[in-house]
PDB file of C-alpha atoms and ligand atoms in Angstrom:
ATOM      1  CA  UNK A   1      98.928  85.973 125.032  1.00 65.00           C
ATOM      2  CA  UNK A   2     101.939  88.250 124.106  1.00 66.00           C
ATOM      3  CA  UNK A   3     103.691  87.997 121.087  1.00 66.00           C
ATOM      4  CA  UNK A   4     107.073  90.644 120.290  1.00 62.00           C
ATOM      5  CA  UNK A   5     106.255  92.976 118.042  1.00 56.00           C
ATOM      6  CA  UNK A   6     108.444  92.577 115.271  1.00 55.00           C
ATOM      7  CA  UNK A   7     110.789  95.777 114.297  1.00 67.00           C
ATOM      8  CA  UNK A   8     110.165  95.166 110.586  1.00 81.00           C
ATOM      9  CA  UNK A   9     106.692  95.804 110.623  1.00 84.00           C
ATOM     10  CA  UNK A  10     104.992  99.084 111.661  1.00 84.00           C
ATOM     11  CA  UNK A  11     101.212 100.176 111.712  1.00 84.00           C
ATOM     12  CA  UNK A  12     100.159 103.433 111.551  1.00 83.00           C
ATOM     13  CA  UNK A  13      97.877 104.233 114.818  1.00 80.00           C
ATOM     14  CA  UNK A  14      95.340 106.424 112.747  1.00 81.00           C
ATOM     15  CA  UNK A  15      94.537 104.647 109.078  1.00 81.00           C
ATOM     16  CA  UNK A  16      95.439 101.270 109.905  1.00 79.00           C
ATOM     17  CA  UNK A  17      98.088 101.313 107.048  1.00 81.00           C
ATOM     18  CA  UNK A  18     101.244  98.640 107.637  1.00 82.00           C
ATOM     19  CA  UNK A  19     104.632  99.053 106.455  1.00 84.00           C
ATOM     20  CA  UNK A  20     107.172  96.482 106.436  1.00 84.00           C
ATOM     21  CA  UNK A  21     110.572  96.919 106.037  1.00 86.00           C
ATOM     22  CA  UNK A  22     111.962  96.242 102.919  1.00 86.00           C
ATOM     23  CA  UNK A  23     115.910  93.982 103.514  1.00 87.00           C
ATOM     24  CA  UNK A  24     116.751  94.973 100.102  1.00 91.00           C
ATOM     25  CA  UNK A  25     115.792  97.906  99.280  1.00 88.00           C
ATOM     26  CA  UNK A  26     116.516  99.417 103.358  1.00 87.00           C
ATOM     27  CA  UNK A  27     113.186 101.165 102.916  1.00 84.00           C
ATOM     28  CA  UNK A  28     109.295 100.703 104.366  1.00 81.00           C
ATOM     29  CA  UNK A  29     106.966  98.863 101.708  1.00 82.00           C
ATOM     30  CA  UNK A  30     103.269  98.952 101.808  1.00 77.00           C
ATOM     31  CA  UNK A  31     102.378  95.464 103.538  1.00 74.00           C
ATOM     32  CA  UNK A  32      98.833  95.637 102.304  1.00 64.00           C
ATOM     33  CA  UNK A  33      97.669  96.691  98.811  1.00 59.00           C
ATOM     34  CA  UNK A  34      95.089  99.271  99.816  1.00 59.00           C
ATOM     35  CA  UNK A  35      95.665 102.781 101.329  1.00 53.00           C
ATOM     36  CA  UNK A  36      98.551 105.673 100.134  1.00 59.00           C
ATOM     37  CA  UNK A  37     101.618 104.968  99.060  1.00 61.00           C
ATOM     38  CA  UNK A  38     102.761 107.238 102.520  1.00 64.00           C
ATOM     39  CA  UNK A  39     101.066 109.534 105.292  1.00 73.00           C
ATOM     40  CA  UNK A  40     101.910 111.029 107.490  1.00 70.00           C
ATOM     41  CA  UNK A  41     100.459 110.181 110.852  1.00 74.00           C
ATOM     42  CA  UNK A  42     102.042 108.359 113.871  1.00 73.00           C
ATOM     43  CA  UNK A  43     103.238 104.720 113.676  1.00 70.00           C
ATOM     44  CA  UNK A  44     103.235 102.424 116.171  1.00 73.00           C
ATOM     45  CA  UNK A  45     106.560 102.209 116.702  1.00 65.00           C
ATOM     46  CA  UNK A  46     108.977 105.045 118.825  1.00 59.00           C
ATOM     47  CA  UNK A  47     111.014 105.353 121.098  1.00 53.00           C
ATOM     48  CA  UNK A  48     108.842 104.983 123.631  1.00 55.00           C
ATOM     49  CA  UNK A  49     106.835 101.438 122.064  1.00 49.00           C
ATOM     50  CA  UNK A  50     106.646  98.562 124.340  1.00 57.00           C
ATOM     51  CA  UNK A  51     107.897  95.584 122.314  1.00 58.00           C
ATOM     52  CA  UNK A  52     105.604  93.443 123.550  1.00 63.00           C
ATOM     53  CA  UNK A  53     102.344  93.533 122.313  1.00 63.00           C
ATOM     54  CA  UNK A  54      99.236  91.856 123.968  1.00 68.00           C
ATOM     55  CA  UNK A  55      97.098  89.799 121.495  1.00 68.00           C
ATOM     56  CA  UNK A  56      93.979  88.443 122.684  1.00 66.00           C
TER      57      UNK A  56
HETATM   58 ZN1   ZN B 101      98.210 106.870 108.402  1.00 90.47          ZN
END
């Protein structure tokens, strides 16, 4: 099953962390309430990301 992978949410590929993106405010917000406020490794998301994701 394939679901799209929805531009206002990112994960980051290393700590798990997930952003999404805040209408309001035009800025990422934690989606979860553990892990840092930011960090800097690679997110899910670039210019290169498949918008489709497979789910199982
Ligand atoms: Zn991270």
């Amino acid at each position: 099953m394939a679901e799209l992978n929805r531009p206002d949410r990112r994960r980051c590929t290393q700590c798990g962390r997930e952003d999404e993106w805040n209408e309001s405010s035009h800025n990422w917000t934690i989606a979860g309430s553990e892990g840092r406020p930011f960090c800097l490794h690679e997110w899910d998301i670039n210019g290169t990301h498949n918008p489709i994701v497979e789910s199982e």
